[in-house]
Short mmCIF file of C-alpha atoms and ligand atoms in Angstrom, two decimals:
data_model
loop_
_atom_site.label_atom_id
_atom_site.label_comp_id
_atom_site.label_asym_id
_atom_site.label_seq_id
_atom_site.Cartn_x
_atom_site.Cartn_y
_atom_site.Cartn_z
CA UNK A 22 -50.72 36.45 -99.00
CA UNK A 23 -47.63 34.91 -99.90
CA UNK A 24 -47.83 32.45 -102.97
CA UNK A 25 -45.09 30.05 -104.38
CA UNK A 26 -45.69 30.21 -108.06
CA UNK A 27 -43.92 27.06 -110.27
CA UNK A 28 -43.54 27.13 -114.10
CA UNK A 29 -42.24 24.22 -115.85
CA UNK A 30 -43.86 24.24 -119.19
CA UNK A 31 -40.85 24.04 -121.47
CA UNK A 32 -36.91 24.34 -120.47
CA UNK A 33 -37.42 27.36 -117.67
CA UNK A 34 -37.11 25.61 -114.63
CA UNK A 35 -38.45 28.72 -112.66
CA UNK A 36 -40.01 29.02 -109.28
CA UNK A 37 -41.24 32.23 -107.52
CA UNK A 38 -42.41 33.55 -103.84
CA UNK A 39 -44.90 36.60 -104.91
CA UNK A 40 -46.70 38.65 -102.31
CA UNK A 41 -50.13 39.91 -102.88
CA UNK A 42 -49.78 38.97 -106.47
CA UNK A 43 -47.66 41.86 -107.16
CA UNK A 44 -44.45 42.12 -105.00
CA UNK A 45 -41.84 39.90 -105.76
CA UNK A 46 -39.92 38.70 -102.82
CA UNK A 47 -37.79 36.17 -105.24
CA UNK A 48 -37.74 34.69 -108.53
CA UNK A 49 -35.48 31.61 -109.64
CA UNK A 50 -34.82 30.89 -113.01
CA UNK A 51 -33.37 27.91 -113.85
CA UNK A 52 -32.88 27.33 -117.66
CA UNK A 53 -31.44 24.48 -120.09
CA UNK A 54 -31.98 26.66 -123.31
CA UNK A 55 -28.06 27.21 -123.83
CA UNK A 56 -28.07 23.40 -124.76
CA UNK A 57 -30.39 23.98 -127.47
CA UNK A 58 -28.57 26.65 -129.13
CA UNK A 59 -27.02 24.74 -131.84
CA UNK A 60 -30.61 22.63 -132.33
CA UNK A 61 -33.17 25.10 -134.23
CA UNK A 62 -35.43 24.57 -130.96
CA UNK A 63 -36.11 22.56 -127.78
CA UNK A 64 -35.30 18.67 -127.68
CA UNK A 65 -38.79 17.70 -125.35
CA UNK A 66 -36.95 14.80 -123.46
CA UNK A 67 -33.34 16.49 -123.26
CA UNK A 68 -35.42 19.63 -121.50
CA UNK A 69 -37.45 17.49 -118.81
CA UNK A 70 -34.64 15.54 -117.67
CA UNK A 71 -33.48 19.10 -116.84
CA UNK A 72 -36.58 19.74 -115.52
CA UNK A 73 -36.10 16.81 -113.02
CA UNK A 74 -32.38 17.76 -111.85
CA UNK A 75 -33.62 21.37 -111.23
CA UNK A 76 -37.00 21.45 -109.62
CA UNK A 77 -35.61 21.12 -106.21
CA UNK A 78 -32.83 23.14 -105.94
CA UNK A 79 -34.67 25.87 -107.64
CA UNK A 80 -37.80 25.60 -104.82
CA UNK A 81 -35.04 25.81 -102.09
CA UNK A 82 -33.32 28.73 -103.66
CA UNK A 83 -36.56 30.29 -104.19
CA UNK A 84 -37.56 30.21 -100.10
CA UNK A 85 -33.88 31.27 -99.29
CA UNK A 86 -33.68 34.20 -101.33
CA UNK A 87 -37.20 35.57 -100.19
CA UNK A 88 -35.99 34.83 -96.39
CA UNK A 89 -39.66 32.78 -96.77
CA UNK A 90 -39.96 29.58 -94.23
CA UNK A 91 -42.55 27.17 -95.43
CA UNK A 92 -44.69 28.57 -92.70
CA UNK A 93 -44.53 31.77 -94.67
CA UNK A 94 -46.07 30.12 -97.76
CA UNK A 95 -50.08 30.11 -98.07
CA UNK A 96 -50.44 28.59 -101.44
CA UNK A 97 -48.44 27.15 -104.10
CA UNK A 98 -49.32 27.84 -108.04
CA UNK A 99 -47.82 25.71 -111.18
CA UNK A 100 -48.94 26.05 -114.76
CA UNK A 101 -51.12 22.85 -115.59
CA UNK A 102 -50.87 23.19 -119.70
CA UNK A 103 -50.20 23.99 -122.25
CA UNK A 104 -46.75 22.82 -122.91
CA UNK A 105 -44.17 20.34 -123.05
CA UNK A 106 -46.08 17.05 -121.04
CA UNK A 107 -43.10 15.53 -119.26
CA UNK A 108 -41.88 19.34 -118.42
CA UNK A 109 -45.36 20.28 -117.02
CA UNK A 110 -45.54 17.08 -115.46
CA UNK A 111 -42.50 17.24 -113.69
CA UNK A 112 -43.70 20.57 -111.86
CA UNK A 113 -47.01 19.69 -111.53
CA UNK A 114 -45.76 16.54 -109.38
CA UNK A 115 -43.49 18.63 -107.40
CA UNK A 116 -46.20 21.55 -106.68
CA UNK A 117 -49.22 18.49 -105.61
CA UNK A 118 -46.78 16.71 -103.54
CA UNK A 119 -45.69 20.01 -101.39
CA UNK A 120 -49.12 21.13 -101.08
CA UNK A 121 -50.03 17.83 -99.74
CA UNK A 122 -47.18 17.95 -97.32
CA UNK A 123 -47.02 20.91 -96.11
CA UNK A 124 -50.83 21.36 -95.89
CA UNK A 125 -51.19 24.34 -98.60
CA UNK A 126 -54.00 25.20 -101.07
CA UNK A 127 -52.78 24.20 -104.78
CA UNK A 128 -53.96 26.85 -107.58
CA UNK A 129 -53.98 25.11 -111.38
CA UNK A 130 -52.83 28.36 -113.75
CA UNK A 131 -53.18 28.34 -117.26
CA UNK A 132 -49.33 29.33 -118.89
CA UNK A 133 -51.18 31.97 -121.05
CA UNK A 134 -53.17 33.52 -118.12
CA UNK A 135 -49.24 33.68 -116.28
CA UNK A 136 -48.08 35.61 -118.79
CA UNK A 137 -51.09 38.22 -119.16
CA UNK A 138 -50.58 38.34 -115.06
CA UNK A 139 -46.82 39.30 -115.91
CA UNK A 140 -47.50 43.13 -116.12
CA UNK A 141 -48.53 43.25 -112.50
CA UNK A 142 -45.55 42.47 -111.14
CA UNK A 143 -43.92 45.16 -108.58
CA UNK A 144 -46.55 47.51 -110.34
CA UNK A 145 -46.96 50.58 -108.42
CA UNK A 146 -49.91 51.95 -109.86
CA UNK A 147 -53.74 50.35 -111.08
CA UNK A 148 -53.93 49.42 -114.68
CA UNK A 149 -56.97 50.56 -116.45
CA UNK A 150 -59.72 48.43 -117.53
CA UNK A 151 -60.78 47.28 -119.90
CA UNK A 152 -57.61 47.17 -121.58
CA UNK A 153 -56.30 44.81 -124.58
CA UNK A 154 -53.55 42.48 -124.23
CA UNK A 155 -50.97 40.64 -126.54
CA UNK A 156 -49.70 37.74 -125.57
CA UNK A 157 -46.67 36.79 -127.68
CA UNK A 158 -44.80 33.98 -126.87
CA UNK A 159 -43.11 30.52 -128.33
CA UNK A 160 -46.23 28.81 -128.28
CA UNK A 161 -49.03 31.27 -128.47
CA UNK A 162 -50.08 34.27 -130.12
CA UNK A 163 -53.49 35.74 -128.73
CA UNK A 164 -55.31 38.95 -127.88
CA UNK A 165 -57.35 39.45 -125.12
CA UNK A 166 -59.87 42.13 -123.67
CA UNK A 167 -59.30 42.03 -120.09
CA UNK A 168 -61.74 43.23 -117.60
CA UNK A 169 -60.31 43.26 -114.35
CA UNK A 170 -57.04 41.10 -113.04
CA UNK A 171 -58.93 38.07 -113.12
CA UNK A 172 -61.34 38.43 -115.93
CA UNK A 173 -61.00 38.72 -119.43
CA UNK A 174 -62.13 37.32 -123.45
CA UNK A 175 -59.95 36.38 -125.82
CA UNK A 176 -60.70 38.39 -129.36
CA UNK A 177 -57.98 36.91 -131.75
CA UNK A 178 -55.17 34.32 -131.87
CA UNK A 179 -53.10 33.08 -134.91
CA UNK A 180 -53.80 30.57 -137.35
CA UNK A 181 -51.19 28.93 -137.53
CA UNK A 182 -47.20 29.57 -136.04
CA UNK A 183 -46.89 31.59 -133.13
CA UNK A 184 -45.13 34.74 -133.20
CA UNK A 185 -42.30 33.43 -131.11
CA UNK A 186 -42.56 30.49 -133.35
CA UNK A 187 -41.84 32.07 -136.56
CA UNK A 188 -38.73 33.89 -134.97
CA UNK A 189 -37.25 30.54 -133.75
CA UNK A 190 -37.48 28.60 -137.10
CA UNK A 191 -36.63 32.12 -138.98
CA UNK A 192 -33.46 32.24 -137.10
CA UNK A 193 -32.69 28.36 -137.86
CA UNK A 194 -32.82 29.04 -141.52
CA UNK A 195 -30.34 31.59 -141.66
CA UNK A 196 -28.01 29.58 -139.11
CA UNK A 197 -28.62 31.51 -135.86
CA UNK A 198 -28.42 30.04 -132.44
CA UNK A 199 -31.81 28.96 -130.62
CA UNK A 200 -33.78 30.90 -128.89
CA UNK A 201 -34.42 32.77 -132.45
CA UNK A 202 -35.94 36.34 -130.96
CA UNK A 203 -33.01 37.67 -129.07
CA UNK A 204 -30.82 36.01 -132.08
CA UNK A 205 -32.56 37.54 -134.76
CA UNK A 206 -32.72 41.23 -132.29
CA UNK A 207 -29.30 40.94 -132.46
CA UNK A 208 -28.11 40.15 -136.18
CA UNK A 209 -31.24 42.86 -137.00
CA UNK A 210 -29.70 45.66 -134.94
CA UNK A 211 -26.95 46.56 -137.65
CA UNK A 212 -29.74 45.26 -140.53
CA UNK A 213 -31.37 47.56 -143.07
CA UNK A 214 -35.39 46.57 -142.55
CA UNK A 215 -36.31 47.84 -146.07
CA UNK A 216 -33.52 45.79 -147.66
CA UNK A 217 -36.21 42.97 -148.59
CA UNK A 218 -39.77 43.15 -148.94
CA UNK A 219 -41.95 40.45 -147.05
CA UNK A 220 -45.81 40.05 -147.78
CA UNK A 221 -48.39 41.14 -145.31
CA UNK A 222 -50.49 38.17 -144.05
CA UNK A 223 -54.66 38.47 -143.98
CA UNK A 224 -54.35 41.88 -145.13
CA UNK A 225 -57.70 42.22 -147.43
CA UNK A 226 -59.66 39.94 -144.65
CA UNK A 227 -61.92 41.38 -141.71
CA UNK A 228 -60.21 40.16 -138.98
CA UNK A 229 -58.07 40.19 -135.86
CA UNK A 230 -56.24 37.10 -135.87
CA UNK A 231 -53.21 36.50 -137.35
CA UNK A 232 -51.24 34.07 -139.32
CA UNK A 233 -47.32 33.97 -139.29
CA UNK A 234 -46.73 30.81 -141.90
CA UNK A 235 -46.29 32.73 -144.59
CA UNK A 236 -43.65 34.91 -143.39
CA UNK A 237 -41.74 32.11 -142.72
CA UNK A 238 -42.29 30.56 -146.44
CA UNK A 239 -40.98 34.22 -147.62
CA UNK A 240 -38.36 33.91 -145.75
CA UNK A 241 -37.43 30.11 -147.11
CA UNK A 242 -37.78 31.84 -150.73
CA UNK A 243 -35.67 34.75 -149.67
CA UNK A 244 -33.15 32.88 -148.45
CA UNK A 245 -32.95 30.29 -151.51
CA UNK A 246 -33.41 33.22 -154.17
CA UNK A 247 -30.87 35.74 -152.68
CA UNK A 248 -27.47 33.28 -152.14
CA UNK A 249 -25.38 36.00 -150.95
CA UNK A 250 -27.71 37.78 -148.22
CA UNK A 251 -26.58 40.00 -145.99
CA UNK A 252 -28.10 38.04 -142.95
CA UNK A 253 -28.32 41.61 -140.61
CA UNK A 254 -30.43 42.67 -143.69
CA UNK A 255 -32.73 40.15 -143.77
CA UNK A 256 -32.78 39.47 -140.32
CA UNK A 257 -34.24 43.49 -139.66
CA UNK A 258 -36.40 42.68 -142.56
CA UNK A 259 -38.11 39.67 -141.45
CA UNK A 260 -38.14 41.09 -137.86
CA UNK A 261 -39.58 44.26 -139.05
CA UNK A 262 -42.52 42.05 -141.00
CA UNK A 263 -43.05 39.97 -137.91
CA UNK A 264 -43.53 43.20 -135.97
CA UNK A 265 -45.48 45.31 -138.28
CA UNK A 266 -47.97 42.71 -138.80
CA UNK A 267 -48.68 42.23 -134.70
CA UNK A 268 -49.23 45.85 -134.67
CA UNK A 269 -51.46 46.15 -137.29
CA UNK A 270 -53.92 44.03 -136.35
CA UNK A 271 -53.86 45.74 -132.79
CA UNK A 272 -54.30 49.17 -134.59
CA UNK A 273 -57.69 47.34 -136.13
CA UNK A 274 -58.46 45.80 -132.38
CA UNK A 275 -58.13 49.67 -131.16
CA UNK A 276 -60.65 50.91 -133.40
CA UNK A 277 -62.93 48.22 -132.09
CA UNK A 278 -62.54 48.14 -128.10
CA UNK A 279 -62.47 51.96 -126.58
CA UNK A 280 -59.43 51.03 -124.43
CA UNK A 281 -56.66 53.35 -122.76
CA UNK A 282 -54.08 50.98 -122.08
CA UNK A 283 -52.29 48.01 -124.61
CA UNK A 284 -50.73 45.48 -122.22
CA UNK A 285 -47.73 43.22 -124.07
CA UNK A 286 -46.47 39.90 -122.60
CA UNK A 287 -44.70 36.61 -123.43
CA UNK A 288 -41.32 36.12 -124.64
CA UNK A 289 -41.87 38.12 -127.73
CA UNK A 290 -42.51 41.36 -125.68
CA UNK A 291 -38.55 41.84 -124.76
CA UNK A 292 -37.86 42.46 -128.50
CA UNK A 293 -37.01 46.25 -128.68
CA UNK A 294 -38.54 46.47 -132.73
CA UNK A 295 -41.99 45.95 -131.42
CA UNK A 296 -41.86 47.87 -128.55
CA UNK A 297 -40.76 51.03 -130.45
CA UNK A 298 -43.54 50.04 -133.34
CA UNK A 299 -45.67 50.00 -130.48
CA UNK A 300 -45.05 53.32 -129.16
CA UNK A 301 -44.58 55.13 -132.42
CA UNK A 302 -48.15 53.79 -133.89
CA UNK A 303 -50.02 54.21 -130.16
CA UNK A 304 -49.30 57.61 -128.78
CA UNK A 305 -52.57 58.34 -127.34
CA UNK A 306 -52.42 54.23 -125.26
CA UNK A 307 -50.45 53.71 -122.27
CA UNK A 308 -48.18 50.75 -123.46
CA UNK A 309 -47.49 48.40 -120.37
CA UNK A 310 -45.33 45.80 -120.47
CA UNK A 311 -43.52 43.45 -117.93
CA UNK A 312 -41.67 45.92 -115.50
CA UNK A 313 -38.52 44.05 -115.80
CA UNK A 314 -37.42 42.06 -119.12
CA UNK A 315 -36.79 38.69 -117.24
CA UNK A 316 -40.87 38.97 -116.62
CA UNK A 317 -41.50 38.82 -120.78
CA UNK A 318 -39.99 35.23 -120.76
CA UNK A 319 -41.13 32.00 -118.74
CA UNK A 320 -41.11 32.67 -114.92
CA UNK A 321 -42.56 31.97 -111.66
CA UNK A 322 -43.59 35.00 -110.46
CA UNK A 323 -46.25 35.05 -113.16
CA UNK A 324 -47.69 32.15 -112.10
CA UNK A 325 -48.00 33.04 -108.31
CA UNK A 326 -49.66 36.32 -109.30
CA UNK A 327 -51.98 34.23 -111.25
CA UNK A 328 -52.62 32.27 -108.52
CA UNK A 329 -53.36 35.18 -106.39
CA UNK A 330 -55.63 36.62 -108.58
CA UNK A 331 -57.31 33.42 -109.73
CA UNK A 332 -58.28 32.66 -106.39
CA UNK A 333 -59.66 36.24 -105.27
CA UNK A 334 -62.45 36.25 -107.66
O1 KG4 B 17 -42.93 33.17 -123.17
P1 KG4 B 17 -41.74 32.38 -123.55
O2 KG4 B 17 -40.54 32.42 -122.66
O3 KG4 B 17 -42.10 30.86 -123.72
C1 KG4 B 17 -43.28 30.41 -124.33
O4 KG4 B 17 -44.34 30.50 -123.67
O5 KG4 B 17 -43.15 30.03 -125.50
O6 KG4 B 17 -41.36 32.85 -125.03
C2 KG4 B 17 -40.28 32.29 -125.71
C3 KG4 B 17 -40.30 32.88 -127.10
C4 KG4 B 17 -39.28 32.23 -128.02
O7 KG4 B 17 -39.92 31.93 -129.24
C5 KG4 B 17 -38.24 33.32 -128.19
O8 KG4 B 17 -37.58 33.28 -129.44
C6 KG4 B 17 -39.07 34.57 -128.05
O9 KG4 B 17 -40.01 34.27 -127.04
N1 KG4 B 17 -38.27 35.74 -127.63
C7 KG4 B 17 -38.13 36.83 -128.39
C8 KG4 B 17 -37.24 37.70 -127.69
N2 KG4 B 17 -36.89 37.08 -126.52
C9 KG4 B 17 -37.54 35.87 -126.50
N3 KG4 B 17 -38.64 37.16 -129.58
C10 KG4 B 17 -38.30 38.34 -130.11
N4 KG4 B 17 -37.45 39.19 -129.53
C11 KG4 B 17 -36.90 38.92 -128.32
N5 KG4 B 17 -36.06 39.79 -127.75
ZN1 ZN B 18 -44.47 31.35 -121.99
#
């Protein structure tokens, strides 16, 4: 079954052709996030007039690249929320009016369920369930227990910024270009991380969730306290603190859900800090994340693997 999978939910512009939710015969990305460098974050209407200009060239590179006629196509999946709403709506338009045109099933995904679908993609092997999975991204931070592909609970979320969140304002503050987690990666790979100390959030209460607002307010009074930082420094610092508290909370989740395998998705799953905390604090887990990096971030190929598994339940 061969689904074309559209994500529009902020400024990806990305549209997919995924076979048997898994194999990925193409995957366009399309993306207006260079023109938000120099913003601190995403300008809603600047991003779906982008949306507008791209959503058709990106379908038709899409169907080239996977050698796909529409013939070839049995359903078409879009994320319905959450997101930006004239983003979402501009994809949402384009995937009803294809369906209804060329006579194809349409499969609503939510942009969360995408990304935990994101770790399937050319997979060789089964994952095991039940397994737990982060999803860390600009908008969200959860945890889920999953079940099977289709099937899962969510156990914990944050309480206030997402992870991906904290990392774009973080990296406004100290004058680094939007998007803030490959920004900060990069000023934090020549940083000391013990240079500054950061608080660690919720740490006397009983629970999973997180909460990622007070990081940032540390790192306002870091900032204003220390004049002449050494922004590698404090970049590895805060990025180390963003990190460490993600993983502790999973260590908690571990030694409440008998799982073998810690899935991690969403834009925050490319940074290379958590997936070496990850690894160091989970020896016994088989970490999985997205097979290739452009899978952590906003694409289409989620979505139609979604879709697939969505509608085989
Ligand atoms: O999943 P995604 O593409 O979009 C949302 O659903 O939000 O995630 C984007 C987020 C942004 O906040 C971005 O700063 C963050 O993922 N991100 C990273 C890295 N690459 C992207 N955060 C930390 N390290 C990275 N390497
Ligand atoms: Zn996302």
């Amino acid at each position: 079954m061969r689904i074309l999978g559209i994500e529009t939910s902020c400024d990806e512009t990305a549209v997919a052709i995924v076979k048997d939710g898994k194999t990925v015969l193409s995957s366009v990305i399309s993306s207006s996030k260079d023109e938000f460098a120099d913003m601190g974050g995403v300008i809603p209407e600047q991003a779906a007039r982008r949306q507008i200009e791209y959503i058709i060239p990106t379908v038709t590179k899409a169907l080239l690249t996977a050698n796909c006629s529409i013939e070839d196509i049995d359903a078409i999946a879009v994320t319905t929320e959450p997101g930006l709403l004239v983003s979402l709506l501009v994809g949402r338009t384009t995937a009803r009016t294809l369906a209804s045109i060329w006579q194809k099933p349409l499969l609503e995904v939510h942009h969360t369920y995408g990304h935990l679908c994101s770790v399937f993609l050319d997979l060789d092997e089964e994952p095991a369930f039940p397994c737990l999975a982060l999803s860390v991204s600009g908008g969200h931070t959860e945890l889920w227990h999953r079940t099977s592909h289709a099937m899962g609970t969510k156990i914990a979320e944050t309480r206030d910024d997402a992870v991906g969140e904290a990392f774009d304002k973080g990296a406004a503050m100290l004058g680094l270009p939007y998007p803030g987690g490959p920004s900060i990666s990069r000023a934090a790979a020549t940083g000391n991380p013990e240079a500054y100390s950061f608080p660690s959030p919720l740490k006397d209460e009983r629970t999973l969730d997180w909460s990622f607002s007070g990081l940032k307010t540390a790192l306002k009074y870091t900032i204003q306290e220390n004049t002449d930082y050494n922004v590698n420094d404090i970049a590895a610092s805060y990025e180390n603190a963003l990190c460490a508290h993600l993983v502790n909370r999973l260590q908690r989740a571990t030694s409440e859900y008998n799982v073998q395998e810690i899935h991690v998705v969403g834009g925050v799953s490319a940074n290379a800090t958590l997936r070496r905390l990850l690894t160091e604090t989970f020896p016994n887990h088989t970490i999985r994340v997205p097979k290739d990096i452009v899978y952590c971030t906003d694409n289409g190929a989620m979505i139609a693997s979604a879709g697939y598994f969505l509608q085989s339940v």
